[in-house]
CSV table of C-alpha atoms in Angstrom, one decimal:
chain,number,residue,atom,x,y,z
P,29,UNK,CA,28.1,-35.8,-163.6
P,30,UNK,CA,30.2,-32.6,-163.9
P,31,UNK,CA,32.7,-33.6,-161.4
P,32,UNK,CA,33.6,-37.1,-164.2
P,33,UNK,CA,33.4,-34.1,-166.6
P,34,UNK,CA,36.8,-33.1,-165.3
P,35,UNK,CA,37.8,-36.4,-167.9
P,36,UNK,CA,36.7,-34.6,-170.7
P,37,UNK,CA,38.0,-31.4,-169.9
P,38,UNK,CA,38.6,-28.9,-173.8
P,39,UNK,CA,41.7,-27.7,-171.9
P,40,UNK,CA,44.0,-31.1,-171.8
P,41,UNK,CA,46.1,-29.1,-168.9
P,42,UNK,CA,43.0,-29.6,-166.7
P,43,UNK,CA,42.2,-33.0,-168.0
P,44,UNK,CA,41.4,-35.8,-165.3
P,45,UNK,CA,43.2,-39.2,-166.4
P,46,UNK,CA,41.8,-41.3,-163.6
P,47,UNK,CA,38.9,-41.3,-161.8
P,48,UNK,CA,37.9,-43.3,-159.0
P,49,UNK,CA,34.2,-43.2,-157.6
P,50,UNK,CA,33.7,-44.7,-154.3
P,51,UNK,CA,31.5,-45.2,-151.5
P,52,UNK,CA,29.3,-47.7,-149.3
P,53,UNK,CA,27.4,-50.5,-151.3
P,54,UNK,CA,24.1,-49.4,-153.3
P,55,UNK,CA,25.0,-45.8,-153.2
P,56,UNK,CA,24.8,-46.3,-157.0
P,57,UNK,CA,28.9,-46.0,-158.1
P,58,UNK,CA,28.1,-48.2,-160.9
P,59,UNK,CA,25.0,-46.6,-162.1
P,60,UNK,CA,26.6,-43.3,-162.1
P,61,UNK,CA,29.8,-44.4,-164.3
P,62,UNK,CA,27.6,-46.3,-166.8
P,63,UNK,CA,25.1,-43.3,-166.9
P,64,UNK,CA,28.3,-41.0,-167.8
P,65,UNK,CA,29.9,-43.2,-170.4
P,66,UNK,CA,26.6,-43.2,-172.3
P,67,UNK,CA,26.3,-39.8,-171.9
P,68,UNK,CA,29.6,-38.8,-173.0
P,69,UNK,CA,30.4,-41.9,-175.5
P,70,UNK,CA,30.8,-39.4,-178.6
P,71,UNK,CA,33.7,-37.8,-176.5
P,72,UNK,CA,35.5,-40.9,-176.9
P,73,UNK,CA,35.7,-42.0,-180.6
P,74,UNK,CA,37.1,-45.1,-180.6
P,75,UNK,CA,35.1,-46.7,-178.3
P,76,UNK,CA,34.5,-48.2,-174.6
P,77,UNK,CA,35.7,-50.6,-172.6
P,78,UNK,CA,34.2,-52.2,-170.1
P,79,UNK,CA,34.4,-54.9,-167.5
P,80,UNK,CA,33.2,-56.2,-163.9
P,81,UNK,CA,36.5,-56.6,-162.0
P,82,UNK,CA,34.2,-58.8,-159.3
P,83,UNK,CA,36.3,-57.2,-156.4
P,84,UNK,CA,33.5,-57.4,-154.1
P,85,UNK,CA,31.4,-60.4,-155.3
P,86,UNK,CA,30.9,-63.8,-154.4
P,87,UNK,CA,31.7,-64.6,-157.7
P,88,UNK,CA,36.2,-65.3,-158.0
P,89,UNK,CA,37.9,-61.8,-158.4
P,90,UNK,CA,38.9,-61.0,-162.3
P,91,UNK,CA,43.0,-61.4,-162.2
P,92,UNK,CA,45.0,-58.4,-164.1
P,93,UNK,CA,46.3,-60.9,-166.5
P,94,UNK,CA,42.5,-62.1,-167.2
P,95,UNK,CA,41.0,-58.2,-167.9
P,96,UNK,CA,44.3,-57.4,-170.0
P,97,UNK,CA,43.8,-60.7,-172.4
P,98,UNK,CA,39.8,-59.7,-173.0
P,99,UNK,CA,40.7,-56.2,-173.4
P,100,UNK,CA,43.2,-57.6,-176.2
P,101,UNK,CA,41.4,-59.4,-178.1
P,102,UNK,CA,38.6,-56.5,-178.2
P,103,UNK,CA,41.2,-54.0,-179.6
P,104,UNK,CA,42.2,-56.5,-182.1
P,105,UNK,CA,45.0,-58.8,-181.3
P,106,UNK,CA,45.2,-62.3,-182.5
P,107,UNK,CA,43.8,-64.7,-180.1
P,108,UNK,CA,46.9,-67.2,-181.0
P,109,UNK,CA,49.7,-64.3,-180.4
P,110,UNK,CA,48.6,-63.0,-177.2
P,111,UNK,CA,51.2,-62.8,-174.5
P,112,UNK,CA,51.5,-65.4,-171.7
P,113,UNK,CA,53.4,-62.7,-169.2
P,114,UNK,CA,50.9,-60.0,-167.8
P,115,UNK,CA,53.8,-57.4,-168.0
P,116,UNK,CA,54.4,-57.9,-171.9
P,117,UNK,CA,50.5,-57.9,-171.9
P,118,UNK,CA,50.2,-54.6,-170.1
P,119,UNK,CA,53.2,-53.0,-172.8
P,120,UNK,CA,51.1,-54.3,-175.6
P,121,UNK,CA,48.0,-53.2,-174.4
P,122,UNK,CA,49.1,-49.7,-173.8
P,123,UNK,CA,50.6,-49.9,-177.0
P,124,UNK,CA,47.5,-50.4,-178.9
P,125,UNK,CA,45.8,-47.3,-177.0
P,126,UNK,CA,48.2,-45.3,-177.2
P,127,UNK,CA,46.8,-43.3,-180.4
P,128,UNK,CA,43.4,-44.2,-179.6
P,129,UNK,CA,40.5,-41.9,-177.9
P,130,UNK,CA,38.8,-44.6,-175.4
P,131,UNK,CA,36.9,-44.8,-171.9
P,132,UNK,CA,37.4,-47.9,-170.1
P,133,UNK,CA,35.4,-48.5,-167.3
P,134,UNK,CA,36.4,-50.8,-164.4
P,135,UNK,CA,34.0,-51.6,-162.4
P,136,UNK,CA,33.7,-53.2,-158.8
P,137,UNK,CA,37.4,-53.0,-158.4
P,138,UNK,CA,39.0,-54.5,-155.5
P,139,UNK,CA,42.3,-52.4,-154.8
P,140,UNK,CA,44.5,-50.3,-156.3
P,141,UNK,CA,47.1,-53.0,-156.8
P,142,UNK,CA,43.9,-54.5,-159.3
P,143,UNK,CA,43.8,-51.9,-161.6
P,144,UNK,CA,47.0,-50.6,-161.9
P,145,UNK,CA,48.3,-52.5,-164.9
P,146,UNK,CA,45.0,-51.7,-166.9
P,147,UNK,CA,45.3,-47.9,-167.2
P,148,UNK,CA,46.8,-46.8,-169.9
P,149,UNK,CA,49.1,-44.3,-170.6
P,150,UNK,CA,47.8,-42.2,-173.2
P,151,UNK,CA,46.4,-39.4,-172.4
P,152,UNK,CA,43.3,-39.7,-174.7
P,153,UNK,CA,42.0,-42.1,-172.6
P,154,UNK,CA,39.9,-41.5,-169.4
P,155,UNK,CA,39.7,-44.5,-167.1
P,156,UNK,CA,36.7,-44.4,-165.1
P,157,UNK,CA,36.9,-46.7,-161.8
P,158,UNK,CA,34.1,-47.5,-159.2
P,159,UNK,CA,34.8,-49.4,-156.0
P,160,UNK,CA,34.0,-49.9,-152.2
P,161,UNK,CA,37.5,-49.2,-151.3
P,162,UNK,CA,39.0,-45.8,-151.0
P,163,UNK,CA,41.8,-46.4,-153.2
P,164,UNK,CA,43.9,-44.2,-151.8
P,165,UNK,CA,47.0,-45.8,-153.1
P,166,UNK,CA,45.5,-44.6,-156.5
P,167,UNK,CA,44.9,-40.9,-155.7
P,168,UNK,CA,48.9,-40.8,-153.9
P,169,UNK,CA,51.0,-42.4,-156.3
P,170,UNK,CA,48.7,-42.6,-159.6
P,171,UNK,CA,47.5,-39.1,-159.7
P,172,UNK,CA,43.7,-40.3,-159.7
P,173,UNK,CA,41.2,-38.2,-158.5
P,174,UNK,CA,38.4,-39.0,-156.0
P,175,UNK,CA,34.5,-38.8,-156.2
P,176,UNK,CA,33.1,-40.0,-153.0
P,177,UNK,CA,29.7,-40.5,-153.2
P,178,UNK,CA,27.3,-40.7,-150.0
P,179,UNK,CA,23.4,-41.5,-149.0
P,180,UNK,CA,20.8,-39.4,-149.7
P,181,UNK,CA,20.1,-37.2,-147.1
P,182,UNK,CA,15.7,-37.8,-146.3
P,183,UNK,CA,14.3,-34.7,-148.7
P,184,UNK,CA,16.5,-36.2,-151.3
P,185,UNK,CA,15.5,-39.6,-151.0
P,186,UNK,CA,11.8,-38.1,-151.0
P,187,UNK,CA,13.0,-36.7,-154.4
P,188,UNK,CA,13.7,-39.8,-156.2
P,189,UNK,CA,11.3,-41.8,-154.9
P,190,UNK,CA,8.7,-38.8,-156.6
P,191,UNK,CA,10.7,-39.0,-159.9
P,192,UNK,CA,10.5,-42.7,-159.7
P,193,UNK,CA,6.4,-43.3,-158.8
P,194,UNK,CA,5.3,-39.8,-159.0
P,195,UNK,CA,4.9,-36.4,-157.3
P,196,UNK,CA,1.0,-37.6,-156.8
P,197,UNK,CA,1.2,-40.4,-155.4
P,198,UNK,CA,4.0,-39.4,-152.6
P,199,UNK,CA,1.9,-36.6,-151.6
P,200,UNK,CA,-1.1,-38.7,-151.5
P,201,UNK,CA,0.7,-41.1,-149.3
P,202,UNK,CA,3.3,-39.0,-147.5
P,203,UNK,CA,4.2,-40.6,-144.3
P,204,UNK,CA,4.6,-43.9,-146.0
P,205,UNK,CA,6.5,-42.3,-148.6
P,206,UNK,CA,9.1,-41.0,-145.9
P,207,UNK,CA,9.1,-44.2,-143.8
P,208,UNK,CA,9.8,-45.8,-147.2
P,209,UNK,CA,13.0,-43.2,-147.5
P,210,UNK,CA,13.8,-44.4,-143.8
P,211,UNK,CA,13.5,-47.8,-144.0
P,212,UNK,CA,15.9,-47.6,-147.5
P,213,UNK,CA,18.7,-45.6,-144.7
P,214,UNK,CA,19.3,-43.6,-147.7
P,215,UNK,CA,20.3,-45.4,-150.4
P,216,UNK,CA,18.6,-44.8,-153.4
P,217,UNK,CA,18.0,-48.3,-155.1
P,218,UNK,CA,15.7,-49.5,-152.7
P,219,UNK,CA,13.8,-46.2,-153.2
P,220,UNK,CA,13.9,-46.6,-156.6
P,221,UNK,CA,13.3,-50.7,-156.7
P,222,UNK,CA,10.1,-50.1,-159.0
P,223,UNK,CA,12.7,-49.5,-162.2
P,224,UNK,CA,14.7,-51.9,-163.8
P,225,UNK,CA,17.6,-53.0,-162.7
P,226,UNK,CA,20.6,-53.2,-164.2
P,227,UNK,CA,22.7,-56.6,-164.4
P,228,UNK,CA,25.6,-55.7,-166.3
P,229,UNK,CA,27.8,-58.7,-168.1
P,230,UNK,CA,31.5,-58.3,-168.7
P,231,UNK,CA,32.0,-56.7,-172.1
P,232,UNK,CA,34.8,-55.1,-174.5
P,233,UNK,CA,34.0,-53.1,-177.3
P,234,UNK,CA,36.5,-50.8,-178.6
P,235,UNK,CA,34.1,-49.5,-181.8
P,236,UNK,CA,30.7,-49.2,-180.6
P,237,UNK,CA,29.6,-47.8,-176.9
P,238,UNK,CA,28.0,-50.8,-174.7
P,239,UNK,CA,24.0,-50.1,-174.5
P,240,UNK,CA,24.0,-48.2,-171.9
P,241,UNK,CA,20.4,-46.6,-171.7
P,242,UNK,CA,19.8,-43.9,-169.2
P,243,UNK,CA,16.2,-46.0,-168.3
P,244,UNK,CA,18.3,-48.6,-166.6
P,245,UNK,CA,20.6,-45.9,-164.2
P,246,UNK,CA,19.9,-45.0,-161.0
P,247,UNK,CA,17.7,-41.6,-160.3
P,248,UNK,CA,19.7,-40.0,-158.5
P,249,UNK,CA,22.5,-40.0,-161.0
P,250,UNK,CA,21.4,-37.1,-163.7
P,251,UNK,CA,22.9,-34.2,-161.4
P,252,UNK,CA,25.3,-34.3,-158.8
P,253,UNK,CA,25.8,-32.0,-155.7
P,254,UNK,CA,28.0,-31.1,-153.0
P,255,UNK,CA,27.7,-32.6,-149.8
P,256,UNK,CA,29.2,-33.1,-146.5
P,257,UNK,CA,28.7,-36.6,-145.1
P,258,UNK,CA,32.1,-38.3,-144.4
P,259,UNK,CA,32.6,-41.5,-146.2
P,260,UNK,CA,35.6,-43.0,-144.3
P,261,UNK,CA,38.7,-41.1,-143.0
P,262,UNK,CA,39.1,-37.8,-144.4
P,263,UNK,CA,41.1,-37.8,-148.1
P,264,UNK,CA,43.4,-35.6,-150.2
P,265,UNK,CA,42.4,-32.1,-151.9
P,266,UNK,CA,41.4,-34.4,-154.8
P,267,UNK,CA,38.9,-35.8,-153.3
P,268,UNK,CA,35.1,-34.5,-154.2
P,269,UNK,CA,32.6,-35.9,-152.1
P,270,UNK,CA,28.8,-35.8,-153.8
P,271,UNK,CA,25.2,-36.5,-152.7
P,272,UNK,CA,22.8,-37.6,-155.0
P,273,UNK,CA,19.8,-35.7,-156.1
P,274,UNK,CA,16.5,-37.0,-157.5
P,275,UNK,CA,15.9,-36.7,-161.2
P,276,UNK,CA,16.7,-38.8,-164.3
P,277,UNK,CA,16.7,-42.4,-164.6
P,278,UNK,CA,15.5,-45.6,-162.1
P,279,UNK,CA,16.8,-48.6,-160.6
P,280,UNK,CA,20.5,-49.7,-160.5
P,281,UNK,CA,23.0,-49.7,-158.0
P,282,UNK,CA,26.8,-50.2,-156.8
């Protein structure tokens, strides 16, 4: 959490613009962004937006032109006047945020060359961005930062699975409890599978945060710490690589 506080920063010279969370499938990327925007929506008056780019789905990957016409249309332009080209779409739609205060989450994002033409230039907007890839293009040219996020290491993954079911009934049932840990290789969904999970739909909304309740986030997403399992080849001095800790909220992952 405090490293996507660097987004939010009261000094605007130390103010992130971009951040891109990545790691390994079910690590919880997209648990963690949602449980921040809903955390931090009354940092960002004018709303949220928020969409599934599909990068790594079986579902067809959201096109640049697609995201930039549904983000439209949710900051107000007329469905009729919308523009066919996705550059005059991009110049429009970073004309419309340009005196605005928003978060837009884009989530699953394939590559760099993906996102590029849906963050905005105004500097009161944070883009938050969670994907399998490094992005590395991103953090070089685009001046994004980097939060790497890795697997629970097995005392935390004891940790959330205690938060999730209870300290009493891990301690009652401690080997199982650890096997549990093992057989999950550290990812903390499976351990916490007992809570909800969340299923998030592609959504806009640049007046009201989407519903974002901290019930449906991952456990391991309420604090954030320091750790030092590589996640792929070593990356720039903006890179901060985190382990989850146990604690918060149960069930979803990225």
């Amino acid at each position: 959490m405090r490293e996507l506080d660097a987004l939010v920063a009261p000094d605007p010279a130390a103010r992130a613009h971009v951040m891109a969370v990545v790691g390994a499938p079910g690590v919880g990327k997209t648990a963690l962004a949602k449980h921040w925007a809903h955390t931090r929506r009354e940092r960002f008056e004018d709303g949220q937006l928020f969409v599934d780019l599909r990068g790594h789905s079986p579902l067809p990957t959201l096109r640049p032109g697609d995201v930039l016409a549904q983000f439209l249309r949710a900051l107000g332009a007329p469905p009729g006047g919308l523009p066919a080209d996705e550059d005059e779409a991009a110049a429009l739609y970073r004309t419309l945020l340009a005196d605005r205060r928003m978060l837009i989450v884009l989530d699953n994002a394939r590559d760099a060359e993906q996102v590029r033409p849906l963050i905005p230039g105004a500097r009161g907007c944070a883009v938050v961005i969670t994907s399998r890839s490094r992005l590395a293009g991103l953090v070089a040219s685009d001046g994004a930062h980097q939060l790497v996020l890795d697997v629970l290491d097995p005392e935390e993954g004891r940790g959330l699975l205690a938060a999730t079911i209870g300290e009493s009934r891990v301690a009652a049932e401690e080997e199982a409890a650890r096997r549990l840990v093992r057989v999950c290789g550290g990812l903390p969904s499976p351990s916490g599978s007992p809570g909800p999970t969340c299923s998030p739909a592609t959504s806009a909304s640049p007046t009201t945060a989407p519903p974002y309740p901290a019930t449906t986030c991952s456990a391991a997403c309420a604090s954030r710490a320091t750790g030092a399992r590589p996640y792929g080849p070593p990356s720039t001095s903006r890179t901060t690589r985190s382990r989850r800790r146990a604690g918060g909220c149960s069930g979803c992952s990225a």
